[in-house]
Amino acid sequence: MYYNEEFETLPRPALEALQLKRLKSMVERVCAKVPFYRESLAKAGITPHDVRSLDDLRRLPFTIKQDMRDAYPYGLFSAPMEDIVRIHASSGTTGKPTVVGYTQKDIDIWSELMARSFVAAGVHRGDIIHNSYGYGLFTGGLGAHYGAEKLGASVIPMSGGNTKRQILIMKDFGSTVLTCTPSYSLYLAESAGEEGVDIRSLKLRVGIFGAEPWSESMRGEIEEKLNLSAIDIYGLSEIMGPGVAIECQKAKHGLHIWEDHFIPEIINPETGEPVAEGEKGELVITTITKEGIPLLRYRTRDITSISYEPCACGRTHARIARMSGRSDDMLIIRGVNVFPSQIESILMKIEGVEPHYLLIVERKDNLDILEVQVEVDERIFSDEVKQLQVLAQAIEKEIKVLLGISCKVRLVEPKTIARSEGKAQRVIDKRKR
Ligand code: DLL
């Protein structure tokens, strides 16, 4: 099942021809309309006429988050304000927020790509979509909302928060699809239990989870606890919002990135050079149809790999692997690089360990110290102290063997680690203060 069969299954040569045509007009557009691009292209010695093949993309300069901050708020917009119908912004926890604007055409395309994403995930008209992504400046809520309406499904605009009420509505309204962050889905499951509602017996069939990194083992936890099929969705406000890429229900192996609107590249973050297909690197995206704020070779800082292998679902669009994390979230513990998701994978495989954890990093006597706090279920927590110690040590050993880092594991009581309604905070790095 497709939403837009023609474009989702376009043979690669036709897809690439379309990309090139759109890329050329996009470069012309930004060069004509955005002083930042005019200057950066001139500096690189490139004119729009130099873009003759898709390979020429590599010659164009990168755009980074700082460029957006420097242009705060509207400096990179390529459409006049009269044509901008929506503004979103990133939370801006570090520095100024990044602001994005959409023309009506941008909103239409975004809605279509979200509708395509829903269908790829196995959602259809008649489904009742319980949308718990936050509504507001964050793109999650409105992005999923417009896509659901475009598809013609029924959308319940819940937004985040008010967790008890969410459970009641989900039960009474017969929600069949849940959209929220993976961490919030677990919080919902836990709260349902407290409310005496068996979430597994509700009508939920599909969960569309993203906006934060999560591991394959976390998927197992979620599918088990909520009794639904959990699908990974990726996106970022700079490029559009949710729906840049999504897993298909059929293969559930890699996220199809909608290549008729975005050109993905994977680069070595240190050298900026492309890496081979299948190798990990930083995802770089060029938007080729956006009008409000088109971005040339935007460095997402997200780490993944790409595959152009044909997919069982019939979509011809390339697949990116589940994100390992962001390059800026990568922890360096005594010289060893580690992503929180790698620790998550290890924790989730251990019997009795709950999917709620926190990594705390400090520097003591010039040494990096990592403490892994993780909840264990009631049964284990009520065991003797000695048994808890044995389990903690077994986890420490597992982490040492698999990741090569020493850490201190602290098993904590159920519900001691803060729950989140949006993106979970998994790391407290005290070295950065
Ligand atoms: O998080 C958009 C979104 C909303 C995506 C709802 C999916 C679902 P931002 O707030 O701009 O936008 O944050 C974007 O979140 O660069 C990634 O680091 C991370 N991220 C998003 N989706 C995933 C995912 C939205 N599926 C940043 N896996 C991105 C891992 C993700 N990380």
mmCIF file with all atom_site columns, C-alpha atoms and ligand atoms in Angstrom, residues 65 90-91 133 138-141 180 208-214 232-238 241-243 255 300-302 322-326 329 423, ligand 1:
data_model
loop_
_atom_site.group_PDB
_atom_site.id
_atom_site.type_symbol
_atom_site.label_atom_id
_atom_site.label_alt_id
_atom_site.label_comp_id
_atom_site.label_asym_id
_atom_site.label_entity_id
_atom_site.label_seq_id
_atom_site.pdbx_PDB_ins_code
_atom_site.Cartn_x
_atom_site.Cartn_y
_atom_site.Cartn_z
_atom_site.occupancy
_atom_site.B_iso_or_equiv
_atom_site.pdbx_formal_charge
_atom_site.auth_seq_id
_atom_site.auth_comp_id
_atom_site.auth_asym_id
_atom_site.auth_atom_id
_atom_site.pdbx_PDB_model_num
ATOM   1  C CA  . LYS A 1 65  ? 23.410 24.854 12.527 1.00 0.00 ? 65  LYS A CA  1
ATOM   2  C CA  . SER A 1 90  ? 13.870 24.292 17.774 1.00 0.00 ? 90  SER A CA  1
ATOM   3  C CA  . SER A 1 91  ? 13.879 24.352 21.551 1.00 0.00 ? 91  SER A CA  1
ATOM   4  C CA  . TYR A 1 133 ? 3.732  14.676 20.033 1.00 0.00 ? 133 TYR A CA  1
ATOM   5  C CA  . PHE A 1 138 ? 8.064  21.786 18.092 1.00 0.00 ? 138 PHE A CA  1
ATOM   6  C CA  . THR A 1 139 ? 7.258  20.255 14.687 1.00 0.00 ? 139 THR A CA  1
ATOM   7  C CA  . GLY A 1 140 ? 6.129  16.868 16.039 1.00 0.00 ? 140 GLY A CA  1
ATOM   8  C CA  . GLY A 1 141 ? 2.513  17.666 16.908 1.00 0.00 ? 141 GLY A CA  1
ATOM   9  C CA  . CYS A 1 180 ? 4.829  10.088 20.450 1.00 0.00 ? 180 CYS A CA  1
ATOM   10 C CA  . ILE A 1 208 ? 5.073  5.750  15.276 1.00 0.00 ? 208 ILE A CA  1
ATOM   11 C CA  . PHE A 1 209 ? 7.953  6.753  17.448 1.00 0.00 ? 209 PHE A CA  1
ATOM   12 C CA  . GLY A 1 210 ? 10.805 9.187  16.918 1.00 0.00 ? 210 GLY A CA  1
ATOM   13 C CA  . ALA A 1 211 ? 12.318 12.565 17.793 1.00 0.00 ? 211 ALA A CA  1
ATOM   14 C CA  . GLU A 1 212 ? 14.949 10.901 20.008 1.00 0.00 ? 212 GLU A CA  1
ATOM   15 C CA  . PRO A 1 213 ? 17.396 8.014  19.630 1.00 0.00 ? 213 PRO A CA  1
ATOM   16 C CA  . TRP A 1 214 ? 16.197 4.554  20.658 1.00 0.00 ? 214 TRP A CA  1
ATOM   17 C CA  . ASP A 1 232 ? 10.838 4.381  13.742 1.00 0.00 ? 232 ASP A CA  1
ATOM   18 C CA  . ILE A 1 233 ? 10.237 7.837  12.244 1.00 0.00 ? 233 ILE A CA  1
ATOM   19 C CA  . TYR A 1 234 ? 12.952 10.436 11.691 1.00 0.00 ? 234 TYR A CA  1
ATOM   20 C CA  . GLY A 1 235 ? 12.970 14.118 10.991 1.00 0.00 ? 235 GLY A CA  1
ATOM   21 C CA  . LEU A 1 236 ? 14.314 17.452 12.091 1.00 0.00 ? 236 LEU A CA  1
ATOM   22 C CA  . SER A 1 237 ? 12.828 20.906 12.106 1.00 0.00 ? 237 SER A CA  1
ATOM   23 C CA  . GLU A 1 238 ? 15.614 22.411 9.997  1.00 0.00 ? 238 GLU A CA  1
ATOM   24 C CA  . GLY A 1 241 ? 9.954  18.120 10.826 1.00 0.00 ? 241 GLY A CA  1
ATOM   25 C CA  . PRO A 1 242 ? 8.775  14.510 11.281 1.00 0.00 ? 242 PRO A CA  1
ATOM   26 C CA  . GLY A 1 243 ? 8.427  12.429 8.119  1.00 0.00 ? 243 GLY A CA  1
ATOM   27 C CA  . LEU A 1 255 ? 14.045 4.176  7.167  1.00 0.00 ? 255 LEU A CA  1
ATOM   28 C CA  . THR A 1 300 ? 22.405 17.042 10.659 1.00 0.00 ? 300 THR A CA  1
ATOM   29 C CA  . ARG A 1 301 ? 25.058 15.688 13.077 1.00 0.00 ? 301 ARG A CA  1
ATOM   30 C CA  . ASP A 1 302 ? 23.025 12.475 13.176 1.00 0.00 ? 302 ASP A CA  1
ATOM   31 C CA  . ARG A 1 322 ? 18.307 3.594  12.796 1.00 0.00 ? 322 ARG A CA  1
ATOM   32 C CA  . MET A 1 323 ? 20.245 6.592  14.151 1.00 0.00 ? 323 MET A CA  1
ATOM   33 C CA  . SER A 1 324 ? 23.070 5.626  16.507 1.00 0.00 ? 324 SER A CA  1
ATOM   34 C CA  . GLY A 1 325 ? 22.771 9.079  18.028 1.00 0.00 ? 325 GLY A CA  1
ATOM   35 C CA  . ARG A 1 326 ? 24.020 12.588 17.365 1.00 0.00 ? 326 ARG A CA  1
ATOM   36 C CA  . ASP A 1 329 ? 25.725 13.249 22.126 1.00 0.00 ? 329 ASP A CA  1
ATOM   37 C CA  . LYS A 1 423 ? 12.372 13.930 24.382 1.00 0.00 ? 423 LYS A CA  1
HETATM 38 O O1  . DLL B 2 .   ? 12.389 15.833 16.598 1.00 0.00 ? 1   DLL B O1  1
HETATM 39 C C1  . DLL B 2 .   ? 11.135 16.113 14.555 1.00 0.00 ? 1   DLL B C1  1
HETATM 40 C C2  . DLL B 2 .   ? 10.410 14.851 14.816 1.00 0.00 ? 1   DLL B C2  1
HETATM 41 C C3  . DLL B 2 .   ? 9.214  14.885 15.487 1.00 0.00 ? 1   DLL B C3  1
HETATM 42 C C4  . DLL B 2 .   ? 10.914 13.647 14.367 1.00 0.00 ? 1   DLL B C4  1
HETATM 43 C C5  . DLL B 2 .   ? 8.510  13.721 15.723 1.00 0.00 ? 1   DLL B C5  1
HETATM 44 C C6  . DLL B 2 .   ? 10.219 12.460 14.573 1.00 0.00 ? 1   DLL B C6  1
HETATM 45 C C7  . DLL B 2 .   ? 9.033  12.503 15.251 1.00 0.00 ? 1   DLL B C7  1
HETATM 46 P P1  . DLL B 2 .   ? 13.843 18.426 16.216 1.00 0.00 ? 1   DLL B P1  1
HETATM 47 O O2  . DLL B 2 .   ? 13.224 18.790 17.515 1.00 0.00 ? 1   DLL B O2  1
HETATM 48 O O3  . DLL B 2 .   ? 14.365 19.501 15.342 1.00 0.00 ? 1   DLL B O3  1
HETATM 49 O O4  . DLL B 2 .   ? 12.796 17.672 15.310 1.00 0.00 ? 1   DLL B O4  1
HETATM 50 O O5  . DLL B 2 .   ? 14.971 17.385 16.530 1.00 0.00 ? 1   DLL B O5  1
HETATM 51 C C8  . DLL B 2 .   ? 15.666 16.740 15.485 1.00 0.00 ? 1   DLL B C8  1
HETATM 52 O O6  . DLL B 2 .   ? 16.012 14.750 16.823 1.00 0.00 ? 1   DLL B O6  1
HETATM 53 O O7  . DLL B 2 .   ? 18.427 15.754 14.402 1.00 0.00 ? 1   DLL B O7  1
HETATM 54 C C9  . DLL B 2 .   ? 17.829 13.771 15.714 1.00 0.00 ? 1   DLL B C9  1
HETATM 55 O O8  . DLL B 2 .   ? 19.001 14.038 16.464 1.00 0.00 ? 1   DLL B O8  1
HETATM 56 C C10 . DLL B 2 .   ? 16.680 13.503 16.663 1.00 0.00 ? 1   DLL B C10 1
HETATM 57 N N1  . DLL B 2 .   ? 15.760 12.537 16.076 1.00 0.00 ? 1   DLL B N1  1
HETATM 58 C C11 . DLL B 2 .   ? 14.615 12.759 15.414 1.00 0.00 ? 1   DLL B C11 1
HETATM 59 N N2  . DLL B 2 .   ? 14.044 11.579 15.050 1.00 0.00 ? 1   DLL B N2  1
HETATM 60 C C12 . DLL B 2 .   ? 14.886 10.597 15.475 1.00 0.00 ? 1   DLL B C12 1
HETATM 61 C C13 . DLL B 2 .   ? 14.872 9.166  15.412 1.00 0.00 ? 1   DLL B C13 1
HETATM 62 C C14 . DLL B 2 .   ? 12.153 16.493 15.602 1.00 0.00 ? 1   DLL B C14 1
HETATM 63 N N3  . DLL B 2 .   ? 13.893 8.475  14.846 1.00 0.00 ? 1   DLL B N3  1
HETATM 64 C C15 . DLL B 2 .   ? 16.666 15.758 16.047 1.00 0.00 ? 1   DLL B C15 1
HETATM 65 N N4  . DLL B 2 .   ? 15.937 8.511  15.955 1.00 0.00 ? 1   DLL B N4  1
HETATM 66 C C16 . DLL B 2 .   ? 17.372 15.009 14.958 1.00 0.00 ? 1   DLL B C16 1
HETATM 67 C C17 . DLL B 2 .   ? 16.955 9.176  16.530 1.00 0.00 ? 1   DLL B C17 1
HETATM 68 C C18 . DLL B 2 .   ? 15.980 11.215 16.123 1.00 0.00 ? 1   DLL B C18 1
HETATM 69 N N5  . DLL B 2 .   ? 17.002 10.497 16.653 1.00 0.00 ? 1   DLL B N5  1
#
